[in-house]
mmCIF file of C-alpha atoms and ligand atoms in Angstrom:
data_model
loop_
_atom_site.group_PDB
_atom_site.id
_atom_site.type_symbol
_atom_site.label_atom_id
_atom_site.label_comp_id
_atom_site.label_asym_id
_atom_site.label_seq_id
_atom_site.Cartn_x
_atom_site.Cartn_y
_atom_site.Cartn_z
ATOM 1 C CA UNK C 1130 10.451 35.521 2.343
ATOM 2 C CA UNK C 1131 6.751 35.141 3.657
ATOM 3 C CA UNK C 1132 5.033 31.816 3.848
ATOM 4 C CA UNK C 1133 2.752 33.239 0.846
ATOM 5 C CA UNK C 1134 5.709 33.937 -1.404
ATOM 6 C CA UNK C 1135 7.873 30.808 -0.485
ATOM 7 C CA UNK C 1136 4.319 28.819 -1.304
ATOM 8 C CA UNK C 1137 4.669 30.895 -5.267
ATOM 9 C CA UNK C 1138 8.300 30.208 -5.921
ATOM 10 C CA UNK C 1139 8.169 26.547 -5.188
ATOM 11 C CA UNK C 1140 4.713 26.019 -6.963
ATOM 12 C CA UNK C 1141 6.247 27.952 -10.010
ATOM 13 C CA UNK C 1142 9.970 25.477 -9.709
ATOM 14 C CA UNK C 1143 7.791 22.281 -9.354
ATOM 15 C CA UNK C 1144 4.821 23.385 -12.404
ATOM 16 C CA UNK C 1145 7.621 22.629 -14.594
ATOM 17 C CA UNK C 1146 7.932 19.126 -13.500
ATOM 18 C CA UNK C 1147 5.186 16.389 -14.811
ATOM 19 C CA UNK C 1148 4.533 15.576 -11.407
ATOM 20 C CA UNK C 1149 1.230 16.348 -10.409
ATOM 21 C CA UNK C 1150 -0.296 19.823 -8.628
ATOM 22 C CA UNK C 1151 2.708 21.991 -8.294
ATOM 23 C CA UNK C 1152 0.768 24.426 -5.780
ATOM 24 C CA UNK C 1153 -0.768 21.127 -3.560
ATOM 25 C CA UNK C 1154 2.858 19.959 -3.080
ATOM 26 C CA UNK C 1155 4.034 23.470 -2.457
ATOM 27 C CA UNK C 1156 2.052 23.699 0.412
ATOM 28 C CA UNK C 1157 2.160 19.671 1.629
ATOM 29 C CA UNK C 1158 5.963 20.448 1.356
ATOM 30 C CA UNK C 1159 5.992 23.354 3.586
ATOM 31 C CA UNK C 1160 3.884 22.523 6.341
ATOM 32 C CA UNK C 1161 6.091 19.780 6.326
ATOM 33 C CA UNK C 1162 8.735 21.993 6.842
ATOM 34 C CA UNK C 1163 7.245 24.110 9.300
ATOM 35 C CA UNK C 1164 5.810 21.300 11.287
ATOM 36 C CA UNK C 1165 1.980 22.831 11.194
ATOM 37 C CA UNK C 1166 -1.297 21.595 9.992
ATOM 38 C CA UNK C 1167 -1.893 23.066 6.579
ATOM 39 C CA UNK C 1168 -4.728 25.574 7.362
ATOM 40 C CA UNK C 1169 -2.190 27.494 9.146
ATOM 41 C CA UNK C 1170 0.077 28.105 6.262
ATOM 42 C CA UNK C 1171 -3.479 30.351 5.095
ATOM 43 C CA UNK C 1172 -4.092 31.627 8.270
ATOM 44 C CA UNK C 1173 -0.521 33.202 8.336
ATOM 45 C CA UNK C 1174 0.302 33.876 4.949
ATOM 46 C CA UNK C 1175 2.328 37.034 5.963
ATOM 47 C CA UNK C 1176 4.733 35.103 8.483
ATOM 48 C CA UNK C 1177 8.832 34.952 7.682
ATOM 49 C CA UNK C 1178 10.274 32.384 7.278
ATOM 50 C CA UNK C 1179 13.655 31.852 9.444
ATOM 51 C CA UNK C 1180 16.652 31.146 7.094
ATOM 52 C CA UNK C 1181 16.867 27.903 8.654
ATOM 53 C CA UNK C 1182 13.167 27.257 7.129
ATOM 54 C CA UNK C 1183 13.856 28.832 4.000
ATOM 55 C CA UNK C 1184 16.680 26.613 3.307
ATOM 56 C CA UNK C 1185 15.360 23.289 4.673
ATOM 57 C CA UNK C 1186 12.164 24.093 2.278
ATOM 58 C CA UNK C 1187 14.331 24.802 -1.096
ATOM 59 C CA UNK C 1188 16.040 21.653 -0.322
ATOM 60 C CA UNK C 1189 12.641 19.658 -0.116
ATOM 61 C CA UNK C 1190 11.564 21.276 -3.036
ATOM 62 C CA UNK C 1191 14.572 20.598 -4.988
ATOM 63 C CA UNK C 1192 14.258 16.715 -4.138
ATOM 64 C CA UNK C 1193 10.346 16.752 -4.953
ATOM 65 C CA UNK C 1194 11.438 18.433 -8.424
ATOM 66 C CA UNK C 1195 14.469 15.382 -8.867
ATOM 67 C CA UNK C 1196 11.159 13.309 -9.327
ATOM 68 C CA UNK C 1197 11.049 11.971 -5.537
ATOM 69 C CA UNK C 1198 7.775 11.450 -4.276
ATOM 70 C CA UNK C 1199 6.172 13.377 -1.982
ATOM 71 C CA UNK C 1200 5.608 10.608 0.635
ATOM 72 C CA UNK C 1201 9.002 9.407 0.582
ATOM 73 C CA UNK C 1202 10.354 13.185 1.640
ATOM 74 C CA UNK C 1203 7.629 13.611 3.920
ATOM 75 C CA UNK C 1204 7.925 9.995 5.773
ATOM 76 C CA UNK C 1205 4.026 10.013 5.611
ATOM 77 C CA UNK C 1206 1.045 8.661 3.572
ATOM 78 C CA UNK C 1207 -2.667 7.934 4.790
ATOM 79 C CA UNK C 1208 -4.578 4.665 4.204
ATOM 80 C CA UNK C 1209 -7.955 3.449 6.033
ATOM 81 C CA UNK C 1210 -7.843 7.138 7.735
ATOM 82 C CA UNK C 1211 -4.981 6.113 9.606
ATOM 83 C CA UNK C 1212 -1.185 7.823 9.081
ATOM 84 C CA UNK C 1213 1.434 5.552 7.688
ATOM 85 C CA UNK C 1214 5.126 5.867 8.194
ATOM 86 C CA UNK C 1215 6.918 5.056 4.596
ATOM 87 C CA UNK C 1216 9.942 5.087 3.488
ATOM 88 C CA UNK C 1217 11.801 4.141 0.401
ATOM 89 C CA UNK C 1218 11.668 0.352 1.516
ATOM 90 C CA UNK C 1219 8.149 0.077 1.023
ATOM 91 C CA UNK C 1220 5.530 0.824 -1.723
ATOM 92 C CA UNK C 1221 3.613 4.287 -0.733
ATOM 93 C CA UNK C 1222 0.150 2.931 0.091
ATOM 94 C CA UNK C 1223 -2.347 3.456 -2.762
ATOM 95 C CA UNK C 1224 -5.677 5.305 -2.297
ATOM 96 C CA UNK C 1225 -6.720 1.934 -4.348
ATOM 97 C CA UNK C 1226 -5.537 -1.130 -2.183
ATOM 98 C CA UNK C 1227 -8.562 0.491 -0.096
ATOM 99 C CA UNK C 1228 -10.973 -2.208 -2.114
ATOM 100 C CA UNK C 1229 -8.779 -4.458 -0.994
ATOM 101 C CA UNK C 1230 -9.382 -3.814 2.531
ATOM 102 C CA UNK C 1231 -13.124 -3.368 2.424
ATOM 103 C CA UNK C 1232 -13.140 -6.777 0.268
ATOM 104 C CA UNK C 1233 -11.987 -8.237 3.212
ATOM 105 C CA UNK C 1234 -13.893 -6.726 5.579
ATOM 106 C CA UNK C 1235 -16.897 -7.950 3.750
ATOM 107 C CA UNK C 1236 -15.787 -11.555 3.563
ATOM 108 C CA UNK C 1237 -15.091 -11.322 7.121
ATOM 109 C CA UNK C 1238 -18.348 -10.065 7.764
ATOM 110 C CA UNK C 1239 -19.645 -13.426 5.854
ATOM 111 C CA UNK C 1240 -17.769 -15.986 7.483
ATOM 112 C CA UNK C 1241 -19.251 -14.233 10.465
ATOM 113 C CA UNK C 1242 -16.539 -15.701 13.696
ATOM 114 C CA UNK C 1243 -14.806 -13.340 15.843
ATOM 115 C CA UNK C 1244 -11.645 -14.950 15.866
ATOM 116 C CA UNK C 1245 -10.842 -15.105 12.200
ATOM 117 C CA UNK C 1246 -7.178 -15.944 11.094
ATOM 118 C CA UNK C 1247 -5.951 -13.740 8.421
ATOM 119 C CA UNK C 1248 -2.841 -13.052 7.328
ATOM 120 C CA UNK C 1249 -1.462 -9.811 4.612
ATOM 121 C CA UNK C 1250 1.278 -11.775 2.206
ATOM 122 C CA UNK C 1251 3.710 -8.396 1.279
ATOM 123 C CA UNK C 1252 2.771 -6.261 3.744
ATOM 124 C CA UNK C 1253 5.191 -3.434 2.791
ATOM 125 C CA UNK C 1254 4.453 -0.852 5.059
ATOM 126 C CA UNK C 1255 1.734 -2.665 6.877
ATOM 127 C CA UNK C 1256 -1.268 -1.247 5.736
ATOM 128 C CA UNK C 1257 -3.595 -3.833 5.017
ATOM 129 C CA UNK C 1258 -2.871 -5.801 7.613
ATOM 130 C CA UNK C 1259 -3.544 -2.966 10.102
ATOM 131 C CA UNK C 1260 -6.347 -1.509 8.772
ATOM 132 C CA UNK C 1261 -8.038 -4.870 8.925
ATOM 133 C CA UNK C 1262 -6.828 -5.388 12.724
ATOM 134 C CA UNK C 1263 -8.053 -1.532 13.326
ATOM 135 C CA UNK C 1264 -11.980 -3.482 12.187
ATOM 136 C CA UNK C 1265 -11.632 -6.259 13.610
ATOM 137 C CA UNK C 1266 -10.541 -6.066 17.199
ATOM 138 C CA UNK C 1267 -10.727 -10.003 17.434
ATOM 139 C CA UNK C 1268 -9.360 -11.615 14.404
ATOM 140 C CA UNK C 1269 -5.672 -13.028 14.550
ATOM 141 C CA UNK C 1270 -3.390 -11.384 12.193
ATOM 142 C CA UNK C 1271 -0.287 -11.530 10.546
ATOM 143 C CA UNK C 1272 1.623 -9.952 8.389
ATOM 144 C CA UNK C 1273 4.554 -10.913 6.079
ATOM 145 C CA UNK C 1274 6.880 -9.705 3.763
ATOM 146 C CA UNK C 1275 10.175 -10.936 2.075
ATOM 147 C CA UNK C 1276 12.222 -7.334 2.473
ATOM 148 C CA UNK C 1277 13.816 -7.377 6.305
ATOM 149 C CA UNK C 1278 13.683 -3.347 5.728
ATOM 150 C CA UNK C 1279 10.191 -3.005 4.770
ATOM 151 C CA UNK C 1280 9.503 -5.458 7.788
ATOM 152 C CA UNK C 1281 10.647 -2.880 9.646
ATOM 153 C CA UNK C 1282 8.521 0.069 8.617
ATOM 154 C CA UNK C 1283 5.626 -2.722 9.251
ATOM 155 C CA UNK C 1284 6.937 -3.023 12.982
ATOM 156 C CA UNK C 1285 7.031 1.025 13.750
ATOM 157 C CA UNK C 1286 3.335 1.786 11.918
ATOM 158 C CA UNK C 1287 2.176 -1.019 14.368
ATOM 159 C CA UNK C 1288 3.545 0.375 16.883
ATOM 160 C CA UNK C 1289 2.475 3.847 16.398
ATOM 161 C CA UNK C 1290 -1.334 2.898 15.857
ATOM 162 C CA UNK C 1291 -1.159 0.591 18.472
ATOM 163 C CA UNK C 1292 -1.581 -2.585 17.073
ATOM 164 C CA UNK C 1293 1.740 -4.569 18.068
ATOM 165 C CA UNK C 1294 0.279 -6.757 20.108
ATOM 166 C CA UNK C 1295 -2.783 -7.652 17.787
ATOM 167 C CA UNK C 1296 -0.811 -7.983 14.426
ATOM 168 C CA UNK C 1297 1.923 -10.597 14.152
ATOM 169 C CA UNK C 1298 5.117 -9.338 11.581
ATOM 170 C CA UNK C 1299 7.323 -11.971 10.639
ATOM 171 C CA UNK C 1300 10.126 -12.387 7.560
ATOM 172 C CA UNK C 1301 8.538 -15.388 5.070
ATOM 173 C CA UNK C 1302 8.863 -15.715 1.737
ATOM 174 C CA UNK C 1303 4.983 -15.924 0.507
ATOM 175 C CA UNK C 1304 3.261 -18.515 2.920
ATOM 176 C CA UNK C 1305 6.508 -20.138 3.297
ATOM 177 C CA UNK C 1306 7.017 -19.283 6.732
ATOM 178 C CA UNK C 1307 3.382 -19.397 7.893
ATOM 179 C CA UNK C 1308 2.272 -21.990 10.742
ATOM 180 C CA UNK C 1309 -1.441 -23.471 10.762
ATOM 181 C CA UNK C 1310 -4.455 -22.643 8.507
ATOM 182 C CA UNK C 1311 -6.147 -19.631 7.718
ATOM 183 C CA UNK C 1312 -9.832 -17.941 6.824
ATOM 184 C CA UNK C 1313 -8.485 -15.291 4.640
ATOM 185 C CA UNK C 1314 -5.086 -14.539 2.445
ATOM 186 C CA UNK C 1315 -5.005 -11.077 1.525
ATOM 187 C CA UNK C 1316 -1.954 -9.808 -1.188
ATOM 188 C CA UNK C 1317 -1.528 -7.183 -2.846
ATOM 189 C CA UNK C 1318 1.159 -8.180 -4.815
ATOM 190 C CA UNK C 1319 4.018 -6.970 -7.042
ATOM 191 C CA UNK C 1320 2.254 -6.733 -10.380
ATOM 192 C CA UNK C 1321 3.564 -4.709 -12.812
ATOM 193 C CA UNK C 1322 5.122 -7.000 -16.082
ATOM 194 C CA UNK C 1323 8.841 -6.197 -16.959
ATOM 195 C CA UNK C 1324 7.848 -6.025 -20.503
ATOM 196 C CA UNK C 1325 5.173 -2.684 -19.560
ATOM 197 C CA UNK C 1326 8.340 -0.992 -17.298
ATOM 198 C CA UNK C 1327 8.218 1.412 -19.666
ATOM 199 C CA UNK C 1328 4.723 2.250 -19.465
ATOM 200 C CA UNK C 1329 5.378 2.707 -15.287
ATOM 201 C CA UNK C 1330 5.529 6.377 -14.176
ATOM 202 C CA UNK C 1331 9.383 7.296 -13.980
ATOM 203 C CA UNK C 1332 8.667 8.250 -9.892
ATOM 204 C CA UNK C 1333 8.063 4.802 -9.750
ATOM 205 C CA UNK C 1334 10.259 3.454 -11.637
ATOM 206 C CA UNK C 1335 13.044 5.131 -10.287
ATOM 207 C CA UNK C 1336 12.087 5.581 -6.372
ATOM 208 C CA UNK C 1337 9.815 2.470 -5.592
ATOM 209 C CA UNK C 1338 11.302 -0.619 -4.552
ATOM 210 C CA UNK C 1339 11.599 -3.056 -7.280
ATOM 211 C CA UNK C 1340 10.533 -6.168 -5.094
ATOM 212 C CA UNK C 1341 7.196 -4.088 -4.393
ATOM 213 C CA UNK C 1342 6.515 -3.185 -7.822
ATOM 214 C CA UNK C 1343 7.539 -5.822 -10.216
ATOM 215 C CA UNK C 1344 6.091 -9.597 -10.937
ATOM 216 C CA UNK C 1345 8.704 -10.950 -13.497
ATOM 217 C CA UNK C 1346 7.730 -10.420 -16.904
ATOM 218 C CA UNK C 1347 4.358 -10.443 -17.638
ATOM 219 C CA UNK C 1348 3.453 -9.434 -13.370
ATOM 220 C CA UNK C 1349 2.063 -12.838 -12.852
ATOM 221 C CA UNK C 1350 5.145 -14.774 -10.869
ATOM 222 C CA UNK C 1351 3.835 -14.331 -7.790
ATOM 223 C CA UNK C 1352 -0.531 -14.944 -8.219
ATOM 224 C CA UNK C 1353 1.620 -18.676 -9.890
ATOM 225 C CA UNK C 1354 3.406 -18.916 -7.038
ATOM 226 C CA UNK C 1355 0.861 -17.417 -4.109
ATOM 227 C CA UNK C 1356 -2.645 -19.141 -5.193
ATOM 228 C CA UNK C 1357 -1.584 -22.684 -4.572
ATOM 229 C CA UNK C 1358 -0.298 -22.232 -1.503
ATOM 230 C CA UNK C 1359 -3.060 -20.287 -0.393
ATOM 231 C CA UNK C 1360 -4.945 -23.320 -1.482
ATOM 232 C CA UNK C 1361 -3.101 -25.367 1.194
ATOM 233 C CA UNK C 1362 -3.246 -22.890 3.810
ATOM 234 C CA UNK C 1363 -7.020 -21.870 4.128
ATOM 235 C CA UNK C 1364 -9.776 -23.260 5.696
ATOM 236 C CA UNK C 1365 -12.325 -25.025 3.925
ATOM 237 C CA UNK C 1366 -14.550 -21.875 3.056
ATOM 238 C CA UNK C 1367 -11.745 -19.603 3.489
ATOM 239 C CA UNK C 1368 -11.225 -16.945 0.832
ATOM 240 C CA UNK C 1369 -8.220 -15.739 -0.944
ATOM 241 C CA UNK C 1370 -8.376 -11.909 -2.381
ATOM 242 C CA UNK C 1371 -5.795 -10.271 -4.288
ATOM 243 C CA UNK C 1372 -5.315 -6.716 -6.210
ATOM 244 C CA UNK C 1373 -4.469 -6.932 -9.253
ATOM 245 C CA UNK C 1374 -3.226 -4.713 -11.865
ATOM 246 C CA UNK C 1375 -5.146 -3.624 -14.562
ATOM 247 C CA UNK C 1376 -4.332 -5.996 -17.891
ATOM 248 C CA UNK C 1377 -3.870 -9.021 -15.518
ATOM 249 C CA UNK C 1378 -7.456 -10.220 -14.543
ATOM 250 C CA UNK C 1379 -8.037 -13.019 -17.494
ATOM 251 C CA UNK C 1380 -4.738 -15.008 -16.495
ATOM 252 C CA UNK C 1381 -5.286 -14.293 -12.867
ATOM 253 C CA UNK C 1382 -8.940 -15.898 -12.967
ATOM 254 C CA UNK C 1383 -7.391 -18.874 -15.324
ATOM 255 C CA UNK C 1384 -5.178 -19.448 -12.313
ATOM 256 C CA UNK C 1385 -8.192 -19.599 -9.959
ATOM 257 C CA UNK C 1386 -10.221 -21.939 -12.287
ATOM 258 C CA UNK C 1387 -10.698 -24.580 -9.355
ATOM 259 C CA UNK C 1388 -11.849 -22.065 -6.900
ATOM 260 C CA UNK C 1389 -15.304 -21.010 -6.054
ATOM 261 C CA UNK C 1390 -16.842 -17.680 -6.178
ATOM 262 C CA UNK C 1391 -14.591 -16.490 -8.265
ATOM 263 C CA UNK C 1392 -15.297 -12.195 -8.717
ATOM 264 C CA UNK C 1393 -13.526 -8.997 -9.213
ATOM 265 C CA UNK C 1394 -14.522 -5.771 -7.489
ATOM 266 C CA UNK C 1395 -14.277 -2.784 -9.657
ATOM 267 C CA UNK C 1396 -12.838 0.450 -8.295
ATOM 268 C CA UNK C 1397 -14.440 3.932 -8.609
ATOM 269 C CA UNK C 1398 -13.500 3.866 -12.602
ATOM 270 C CA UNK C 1399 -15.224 0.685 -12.988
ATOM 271 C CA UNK C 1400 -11.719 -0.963 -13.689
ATOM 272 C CA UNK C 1401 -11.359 -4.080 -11.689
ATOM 273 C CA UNK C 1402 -8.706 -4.001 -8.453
ATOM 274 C CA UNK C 1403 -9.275 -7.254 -6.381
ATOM 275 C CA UNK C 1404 -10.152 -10.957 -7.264
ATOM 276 C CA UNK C 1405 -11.825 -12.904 -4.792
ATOM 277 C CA UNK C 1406 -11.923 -16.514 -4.723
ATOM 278 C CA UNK C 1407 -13.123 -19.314 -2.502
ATOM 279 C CA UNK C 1408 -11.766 -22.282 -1.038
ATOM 280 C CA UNK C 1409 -14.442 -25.581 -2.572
ATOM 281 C CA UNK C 1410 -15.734 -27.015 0.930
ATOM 282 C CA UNK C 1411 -14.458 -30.309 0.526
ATOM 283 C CA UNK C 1412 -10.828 -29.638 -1.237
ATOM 284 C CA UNK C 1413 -7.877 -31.505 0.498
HETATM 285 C C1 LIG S 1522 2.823 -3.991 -4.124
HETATM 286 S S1 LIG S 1522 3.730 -4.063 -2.599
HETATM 287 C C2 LIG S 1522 2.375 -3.993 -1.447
HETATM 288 C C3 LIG S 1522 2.723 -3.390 -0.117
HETATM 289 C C4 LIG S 1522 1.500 -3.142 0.787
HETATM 290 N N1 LIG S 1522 0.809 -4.395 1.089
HETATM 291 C C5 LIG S 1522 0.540 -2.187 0.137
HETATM 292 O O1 LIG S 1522 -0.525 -2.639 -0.309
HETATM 293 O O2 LIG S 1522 0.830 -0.983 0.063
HETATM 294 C C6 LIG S 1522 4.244 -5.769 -2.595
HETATM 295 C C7 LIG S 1522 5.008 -6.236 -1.379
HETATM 296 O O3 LIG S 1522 5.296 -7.642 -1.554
HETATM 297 C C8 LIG S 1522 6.593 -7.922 -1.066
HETATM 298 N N2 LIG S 1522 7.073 -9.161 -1.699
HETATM 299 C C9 LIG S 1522 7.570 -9.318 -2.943
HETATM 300 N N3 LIG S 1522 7.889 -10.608 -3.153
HETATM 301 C C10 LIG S 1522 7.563 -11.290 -2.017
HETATM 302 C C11 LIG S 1522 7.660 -12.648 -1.626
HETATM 303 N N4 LIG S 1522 8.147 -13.595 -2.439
HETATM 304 N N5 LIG S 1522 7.241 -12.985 -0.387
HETATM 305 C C12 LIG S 1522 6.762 -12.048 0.463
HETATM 306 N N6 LIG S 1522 6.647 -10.744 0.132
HETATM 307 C C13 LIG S 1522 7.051 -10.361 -1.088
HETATM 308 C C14 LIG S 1522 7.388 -6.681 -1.383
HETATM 309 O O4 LIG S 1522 8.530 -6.585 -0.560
HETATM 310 C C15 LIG S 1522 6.351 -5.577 -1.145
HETATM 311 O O5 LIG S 1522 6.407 -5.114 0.179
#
């Protein structure tokens, strides 16, 4: 079987599965399997595959057409331009947590110090927090999650960009754990109500970790929980900016009714993805 053919077959197995471009995750599959960069899959379309290939690629296939998502088979996702390690301990990064990191970036920008303090509250796999200490080779980070395994993943993507030494990982539930005060608390928490599971995609569902996805029943337990402590924990001026999901923002800006600056950046569809809020001045 050539490269072309194996690319058909598995595009035609996986077109009957609702699970997005059969012919993209064809290919994304088997340069996977070959270990290559995808243009070479078209500049060798003729080329055999060994049986060894073959088989390792029908068995990739058949897990991507069980419903399991591409990233979790690969081991690999890309946020901020950089290239994530995931596994099924963490939430795949979302093209969409992106605002999140330029939100920060901006605020950053505003508070205008070198040495902010910032710290990522569910870092999963880490992205947030290392995209922001890829920008900003002077601010203090840290990053926390409750899951010891998706700690973990945190650990290794530091490690592999580099960034160990800049970006502190440490167990904590929330800000429990956390020692001093900060300029910015960034979260992109688990949002998604109990009572819409049945409105999440069944990949989800089914492969995500629950602790990543879900925020008790209506997705608020954690913004109840994460916005007063963030309230003790920043710096007078400091910001605190969230994503949120999408039927959340109204009880998500009642809980920030004694901040300042309250705002929501939109994403691309105009649908909002982060509140940002500021610490009052004079507040403790
Ligand atoms: C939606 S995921 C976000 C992961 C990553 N920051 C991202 O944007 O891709 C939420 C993360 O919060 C973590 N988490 C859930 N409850 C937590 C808690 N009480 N304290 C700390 N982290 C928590 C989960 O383990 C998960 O990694």
């Amino acid at each position: 079987m050539t490269i072309k053919e194996a690319i058909a077959a598995a595009a035609e197995r996986l077109a009957h599965e609702p699970i997005g471009p059969p012919r993209m995750a064809a290919e994304a599959l088997l340069t996977f399997v070959l270990n290559r960069e995808r243009a070479f899959l078209f500049a060798h379309p003729e080329q055999q595959l060994t049986a060894q290939q073959r088989s390792r690629f029908e068995d990739v296939v058949a897990q991507r057409a069980a419903g399991k998502p591409l990233q979790y088979i690969t081991g690999r996702q890309e946020f901020w331009g950089l290239e994530f390690s995931v596994s099924p301990a963490v939430l795949i990064p979302r093209p969409e947590t992106e605002h999140l990191v330029s939100a920060a970036l901006e605020k950053a920008a505003k508070i205008n110090r070198d040495d902010l303090r910032i710290i990522d509250v569910g870092t999963g796999s880490g992205c947030v927090a290392l995209a922001l200490a890829s920008e900003l080779p002077e601010a203090q980070i840290e990053a926390v999650d409750i899951s010891s395994a998706a700690l973990e993943v945190a650990k290794e993507n530091a490690q592999r960009l580099d960034l160990a030494t800049r970006v502190n990982v440490y167990e904590s539930d929330l800000l429990g754990e956390a020692r001093g005060v900060f300029d910015i608390v960034v979260s992109n928490p688990p949002y998604v109500g109990r009572c819409e599971a049945d409105k999440v995609q069944r990949e989800v569902r089914e492969h995500e970790p629950e602790v990543a996805v879900f925020g008790g029943e209506q997705g608020l337990d954690i913004y109840r929980r994460l916005i007063p402590q963030a309230w003790d924990k920043l710096n007078p001026g400091g910001w605190l900016l969230m994503e949120i999901g999408f039927s959340i923002e109204e009880p998500v800006r009642e809980l920030l009714k004694h901040w300042n600056g309250v705002s929501s950046v939109p994403d691309l569809q105009g649908v909002p993805r982060v509140v940002c809020a500021r610490i009052p001045r004079m507040h403790h």
